[in-house]
PDB file of C-alpha atoms in Angstrom:
ATOM      1  CA  UNK A  24    -148.362 259.945 -51.810  1.00 53.00           C
ATOM      2  CA  UNK A  25    -146.233 259.961 -54.988  1.00 88.00           C
ATOM      3  CA  UNK A  26    -142.650 260.299 -53.845  1.00 97.00           C
ATOM      4  CA  UNK A  27    -139.312 258.881 -54.992  1.00 97.00           C
ATOM      5  CA  UNK A  28    -136.945 257.659 -52.336  1.00 98.00           C
ATOM      6  CA  UNK A  29    -133.285 257.314 -53.340  1.00 97.00           C
ATOM      7  CA  UNK A  30    -131.060 254.758 -51.617  1.00 98.00           C
ATOM      8  CA  UNK A  31    -127.529 253.739 -52.248  1.00 96.00           C
ATOM      9  CA  UNK A  32    -123.983 253.880 -51.064  1.00 94.00           C
ATOM     10  CA  UNK A  33    -122.302 257.108 -49.976  1.00 91.00           C
ATOM     11  CA  UNK A  34    -120.857 258.501 -53.245  1.00 89.00           C
ATOM     12  CA  UNK A  35    -123.539 256.995 -55.418  1.00 91.00           C
ATOM     13  CA  UNK A  36    -124.967 260.452 -56.235  1.00 90.00           C
ATOM     14  CA  UNK A  37    -128.241 260.331 -54.350  1.00 94.00           C
ATOM     15  CA  UNK A  38    -128.226 264.040 -53.434  1.00 93.00           C
ATOM     16  CA  UNK A  39    -126.911 265.297 -56.710  1.00 92.00           C
ATOM     17  CA  UNK A  40    -129.150 263.112 -58.825  1.00 94.00           C
ATOM     18  CA  UNK A  41    -132.013 263.869 -56.469  1.00 96.00           C
ATOM     19  CA  UNK A  42    -131.887 267.620 -57.011  1.00 96.00           C
ATOM     20  CA  UNK A  43    -131.778 267.228 -60.835  1.00 95.00           C
ATOM     21  CA  UNK A  44    -134.441 264.526 -60.873  1.00 95.00           C
ATOM     22  CA  UNK A  45    -136.768 266.735 -58.760  1.00 96.00           C
ATOM     23  CA  UNK A  46    -136.266 269.573 -61.236  1.00 95.00           C
ATOM     24  CA  UNK A  47    -136.940 267.202 -64.208  1.00 93.00           C
ATOM     25  CA  UNK A  48    -140.143 265.934 -62.606  1.00 93.00           C
ATOM     26  CA  UNK A  49    -141.328 269.185 -61.111  1.00 94.00           C
ATOM     27  CA  UNK A  50    -141.032 267.718 -57.616  1.00 96.00           C
ATOM     28  CA  UNK A  51    -139.608 269.062 -54.343  1.00 97.00           C
ATOM     29  CA  UNK A  52    -136.324 267.753 -53.039  1.00 97.00           C
ATOM     30  CA  UNK A  53    -135.531 266.625 -49.509  1.00 96.00           C
ATOM     31  CA  UNK A  54    -132.119 265.473 -48.262  1.00 96.00           C
ATOM     32  CA  UNK A  55    -132.519 263.389 -45.092  1.00 96.00           C
ATOM     33  CA  UNK A  56    -128.870 263.842 -44.113  1.00 94.00           C
ATOM     34  CA  UNK A  57    -129.476 267.624 -43.986  1.00 94.00           C
ATOM     35  CA  UNK A  58    -132.609 267.081 -41.913  1.00 95.00           C
ATOM     36  CA  UNK A  59    -130.519 264.973 -39.488  1.00 96.00           C
ATOM     37  CA  UNK A  60    -127.825 267.657 -39.286  1.00 95.00           C
ATOM     38  CA  UNK A  61    -130.411 270.395 -38.624  1.00 96.00           C
ATOM     39  CA  UNK A  62    -132.079 268.362 -35.886  1.00 95.00           C
ATOM     40  CA  UNK A  63    -128.797 267.659 -34.134  1.00 96.00           C
ATOM     41  CA  UNK A  64    -127.436 271.109 -34.723  1.00 95.00           C
ATOM     42  CA  UNK A  65    -124.177 269.794 -36.065  1.00 95.00           C
ATOM     43  CA  UNK A  66    -122.659 268.088 -39.139  1.00 92.00           C
ATOM     44  CA  UNK A  67    -122.998 264.328 -39.603  1.00 91.00           C
ATOM     45  CA  UNK A  68    -119.343 263.626 -38.804  1.00 91.00           C
ATOM     46  CA  UNK A  69    -119.634 265.557 -35.533  1.00 93.00           C
ATOM     47  CA  UNK A  70    -122.718 263.512 -34.587  1.00 94.00           C
ATOM     48  CA  UNK A  71    -120.728 260.355 -35.222  1.00 91.00           C
ATOM     49  CA  UNK A  72    -117.726 261.690 -33.299  1.00 92.00           C
ATOM     50  CA  UNK A  73    -119.666 262.916 -30.306  1.00 94.00           C
ATOM     51  CA  UNK A  74    -122.659 260.603 -30.099  1.00 95.00           C
ATOM     52  CA  UNK A  75    -121.111 257.444 -31.616  1.00 91.00           C
ATOM     53  CA  UNK A  76    -122.331 255.234 -34.338  1.00 91.00           C
ATOM     54  CA  UNK A  77    -125.390 253.914 -32.335  1.00 93.00           C
ATOM     55  CA  UNK A  78    -126.412 257.463 -31.418  1.00 94.00           C
ATOM     56  CA  UNK A  79    -126.189 258.483 -35.089  1.00 94.00           C
ATOM     57  CA  UNK A  80    -128.214 255.413 -36.235  1.00 95.00           C
ATOM     58  CA  UNK A  81    -130.934 256.082 -33.659  1.00 96.00           C
ATOM     59  CA  UNK A  82    -131.266 259.675 -34.794  1.00 96.00           C
ATOM     60  CA  UNK A  83    -131.273 258.653 -38.480  1.00 96.00           C
ATOM     61  CA  UNK A  84    -133.986 256.119 -37.744  1.00 96.00           C
ATOM     62  CA  UNK A  85    -136.096 258.706 -35.921  1.00 97.00           C
ATOM     63  CA  UNK A  86    -135.764 261.255 -38.702  1.00 97.00           C
ATOM     64  CA  UNK A  87    -136.302 258.712 -41.454  1.00 96.00           C
ATOM     65  CA  UNK A  88    -139.371 257.306 -39.766  1.00 97.00           C
ATOM     66  CA  UNK A  89    -140.878 260.857 -39.443  1.00 96.00           C
ATOM     67  CA  UNK A  90    -140.496 262.018 -43.063  1.00 96.00           C
ATOM     68  CA  UNK A  91    -143.751 263.229 -44.591  1.00 96.00           C
ATOM     69  CA  UNK A  92    -143.755 264.418 -48.182  1.00 96.00           C
ATOM     70  CA  UNK A  93    -145.755 264.562 -51.343  1.00 96.00           C
ATOM     71  CA  UNK A  94    -144.337 264.843 -54.891  1.00 97.00           C
ATOM     72  CA  UNK A  95    -140.841 264.882 -53.454  1.00 98.00           C
ATOM     73  CA  UNK A  96    -137.584 263.228 -54.368  1.00 97.00           C
ATOM     74  CA  UNK A  97    -136.127 262.133 -51.022  1.00 98.00           C
ATOM     75  CA  UNK A  98    -132.321 261.404 -50.799  1.00 97.00           C
ATOM     76  CA  UNK A  99    -131.619 259.131 -47.824  1.00 97.00           C
ATOM     77  CA  UNK A 100    -128.300 258.666 -46.162  1.00 91.00           C
ATOM     78  CA  UNK A 101    -126.396 255.586 -47.184  1.00 90.00           C
ATOM     79  CA  UNK A 102    -127.046 253.875 -43.821  1.00 93.00           C
ATOM     80  CA  UNK A 103    -130.791 254.423 -43.805  1.00 96.00           C
ATOM     81  CA  UNK A 104    -131.249 250.825 -45.031  1.00 97.00           C
ATOM     82  CA  UNK A 105    -129.847 249.632 -41.661  1.00 95.00           C
ATOM     83  CA  UNK A 106    -133.175 250.654 -40.067  1.00 96.00           C
ATOM     84  CA  UNK A 107    -136.040 248.342 -40.941  1.00 97.00           C
ATOM     85  CA  UNK A 108    -138.468 250.705 -39.218  1.00 97.00           C
ATOM     86  CA  UNK A 109    -137.405 253.744 -41.260  1.00 97.00           C
ATOM     87  CA  UNK A 110    -137.362 251.835 -44.529  1.00 98.00           C
ATOM     88  CA  UNK A 111    -140.785 250.353 -43.871  1.00 97.00           C
ATOM     89  CA  UNK A 112    -142.111 253.923 -43.392  1.00 98.00           C
ATOM     90  CA  UNK A 113    -140.283 255.331 -46.434  1.00 97.00           C
ATOM     91  CA  UNK A 114    -141.661 252.507 -48.620  1.00 97.00           C
ATOM     92  CA  UNK A 115    -145.174 253.668 -47.710  1.00 96.00           C
ATOM     93  CA  UNK A 116    -144.405 257.134 -49.100  1.00 97.00           C
ATOM     94  CA  UNK A 117    -143.481 256.070 -52.637  1.00 96.00           C
ATOM     95  CA  UNK A 118    -141.164 254.271 -54.913  1.00 96.00           C
ATOM     96  CA  UNK A 119    -137.715 253.360 -53.576  1.00 97.00           C
ATOM     97  CA  UNK A 120    -134.959 253.627 -56.182  1.00 97.00           C
ATOM     98  CA  UNK A 121    -131.550 252.031 -55.556  1.00 97.00           C
ATOM     99  CA  UNK A 122    -128.763 253.892 -57.380  1.00 95.00           C
ATOM    100  CA  UNK A 123    -126.368 250.937 -57.872  1.00 96.00           C
ATOM    101  CA  UNK A 124    -122.803 252.037 -58.454  1.00 93.00           C
ATOM    102  CA  UNK A 125    -120.077 249.381 -58.667  1.00 93.00           C
ATOM    103  CA  UNK A 126    -117.654 249.248 -55.744  1.00 93.00           C
ATOM    104  CA  UNK A 127    -114.627 250.402 -57.739  1.00 92.00           C
ATOM    105  CA  UNK A 128    -116.425 253.583 -58.750  1.00 90.00           C
ATOM    106  CA  UNK A 129    -117.618 254.182 -55.145  1.00 90.00           C
ATOM    107  CA  UNK A 130    -114.038 253.773 -53.952  1.00 89.00           C
ATOM    108  CA  UNK A 131    -112.870 256.287 -56.538  1.00 88.00           C
ATOM    109  CA  UNK A 132    -115.548 258.814 -55.545  1.00 84.00           C
ATOM    110  CA  UNK A 133    -115.340 258.485 -51.782  1.00 84.00           C
ATOM    111  CA  UNK A 134    -111.843 259.623 -50.710  1.00 76.00           C
ATOM    112  CA  UNK A 135    -112.783 261.166 -47.369  1.00 66.00           C
ATOM    113  CA  UNK A 136    -114.358 258.194 -45.536  1.00 62.00           C
ATOM    114  CA  UNK A 137    -113.163 259.246 -42.136  1.00 61.00           C
ATOM    115  CA  UNK A 138    -114.460 262.768 -42.365  1.00 59.00           C
ATOM    116  CA  UNK A 139    -117.521 262.531 -44.668  1.00 61.00           C
ATOM    117  CA  UNK A 140    -120.031 261.516 -42.050  1.00 67.00           C
ATOM    118  CA  UNK A 141    -120.330 257.851 -43.156  1.00 78.00           C
ATOM    119  CA  UNK A 142    -121.801 255.538 -40.528  1.00 81.00           C
ATOM    120  CA  UNK A 143    -119.561 252.567 -40.000  1.00 78.00           C
ATOM    121  CA  UNK A 144    -117.594 250.809 -37.279  1.00 78.00           C
ATOM    122  CA  UNK A 145    -114.027 252.038 -36.659  1.00 81.00           C
ATOM    123  CA  UNK A 146    -112.455 248.793 -37.866  1.00 85.00           C
ATOM    124  CA  UNK A 147    -114.568 248.614 -41.105  1.00 86.00           C
ATOM    125  CA  UNK A 148    -113.398 249.540 -44.560  1.00 88.00           C
ATOM    126  CA  UNK A 149    -115.520 251.157 -47.318  1.00 88.00           C
ATOM    127  CA  UNK A 150    -115.607 247.677 -48.966  1.00 92.00           C
ATOM    128  CA  UNK A 151    -116.976 246.106 -45.700  1.00 93.00           C
ATOM    129  CA  UNK A 152    -119.729 248.737 -45.675  1.00 92.00           C
ATOM    130  CA  UNK A 153    -120.483 248.055 -49.327  1.00 95.00           C
ATOM    131  CA  UNK A 154    -120.770 244.288 -48.769  1.00 95.00           C
ATOM    132  CA  UNK A 155    -122.974 244.694 -45.685  1.00 94.00           C
ATOM    133  CA  UNK A 156    -125.337 247.125 -47.313  1.00 95.00           C
ATOM    134  CA  UNK A 157    -125.712 245.836 -50.863  1.00 96.00           C
ATOM    135  CA  UNK A 158    -128.192 243.088 -49.975  1.00 97.00           C
ATOM    136  CA  UNK A 159    -130.257 245.638 -48.066  1.00 97.00           C
ATOM    137  CA  UNK A 160    -130.372 248.054 -50.939  1.00 97.00           C
ATOM    138  CA  UNK A 161    -131.501 245.229 -53.168  1.00 97.00           C
ATOM    139  CA  UNK A 162    -134.107 244.134 -50.534  1.00 97.00           C
ATOM    140  CA  UNK A 163    -135.752 247.562 -50.265  1.00 98.00           C
ATOM    141  CA  UNK A 164    -135.555 248.644 -53.910  1.00 97.00           C
ATOM    142  CA  UNK A 165    -138.656 248.891 -56.000  1.00 96.00           C
ATOM    143  CA  UNK A 166    -136.404 249.946 -58.933  1.00 94.00           C
ATOM    144  CA  UNK A 167    -132.691 249.633 -59.468  1.00 95.00           C
ATOM    145  CA  UNK A 168    -130.697 251.851 -61.789  1.00 94.00           C
ATOM    146  CA  UNK A 169    -127.144 250.669 -62.495  1.00 92.00           C
ATOM    147  CA  UNK A 170    -124.691 253.497 -62.964  1.00 89.00           C
ATOM    148  CA  UNK A 171    -121.329 252.925 -64.593  1.00 78.00           C
ATOM    149  CA  UNK A 172    -118.219 254.989 -64.259  1.00 67.00           C
ATOM    150  CA  UNK A 173    -118.792 256.573 -67.646  1.00 77.00           C
ATOM    151  CA  UNK A 174    -122.338 257.688 -66.888  1.00 75.00           C
ATOM    152  CA  UNK A 175    -122.748 261.376 -66.215  1.00 83.00           C
ATOM    153  CA  UNK A 176    -125.216 262.700 -63.627  1.00 85.00           C
ATOM    154  CA  UNK A 177    -127.435 263.840 -66.528  1.00 88.00           C
ATOM    155  CA  UNK A 178    -127.292 260.380 -68.062  1.00 87.00           C
ATOM    156  CA  UNK A 179    -128.494 258.968 -64.753  1.00 88.00           C
ATOM    157  CA  UNK A 180    -131.298 261.506 -64.393  1.00 91.00           C
ATOM    158  CA  UNK A 181    -132.443 260.773 -67.954  1.00 90.00           C
ATOM    159  CA  UNK A 182    -132.449 257.034 -67.352  1.00 88.00           C
ATOM    160  CA  UNK A 183    -134.378 257.493 -64.108  1.00 90.00           C
ATOM    161  CA  UNK A 184    -136.939 259.837 -65.706  1.00 90.00           C
ATOM    162  CA  UNK A 185    -137.593 257.274 -68.405  1.00 86.00           C
ATOM    163  CA  UNK A 186    -137.838 254.382 -65.881  1.00 84.00           C
ATOM    164  CA  UNK A 187    -140.225 256.255 -63.601  1.00 82.00           C
ATOM    165  CA  UNK A 188    -142.594 257.542 -66.284  1.00 76.00           C
TER     166      UNK A 188
END
């Protein structure tokens, strides 16, 4: 199967880049966070509020481990890399691309950490989440694209299209 799986921090642009990349490549687009919401029948933040972090992570792992696709750009949730099982499955489906955005830019983009549906412990900061996940993004990535604060979404899509062709 020839898919592209996007990983990265919340706010890195996985969903936005994914839609445009899918259009550029003539692929389908799948947002795993939306699949999780549909399965639970509620938004991500409500899953976290009602089922807790571990309940959310279990559901994310189940959904991520069950993805089947072909010629699809798949945007994962930022915490998907916390599941070795789900990532092992996703890596069998195609090329994993890490959208690497520096922390200051992530901090600028993510202003609603407590309501956005980001999986993290109550006492953690966005920087704690970044430090915990960065090595995992690097571990699972087949390709890394570094995105600076001055890069537009279109710039990122153009870079990715060139890298993947």
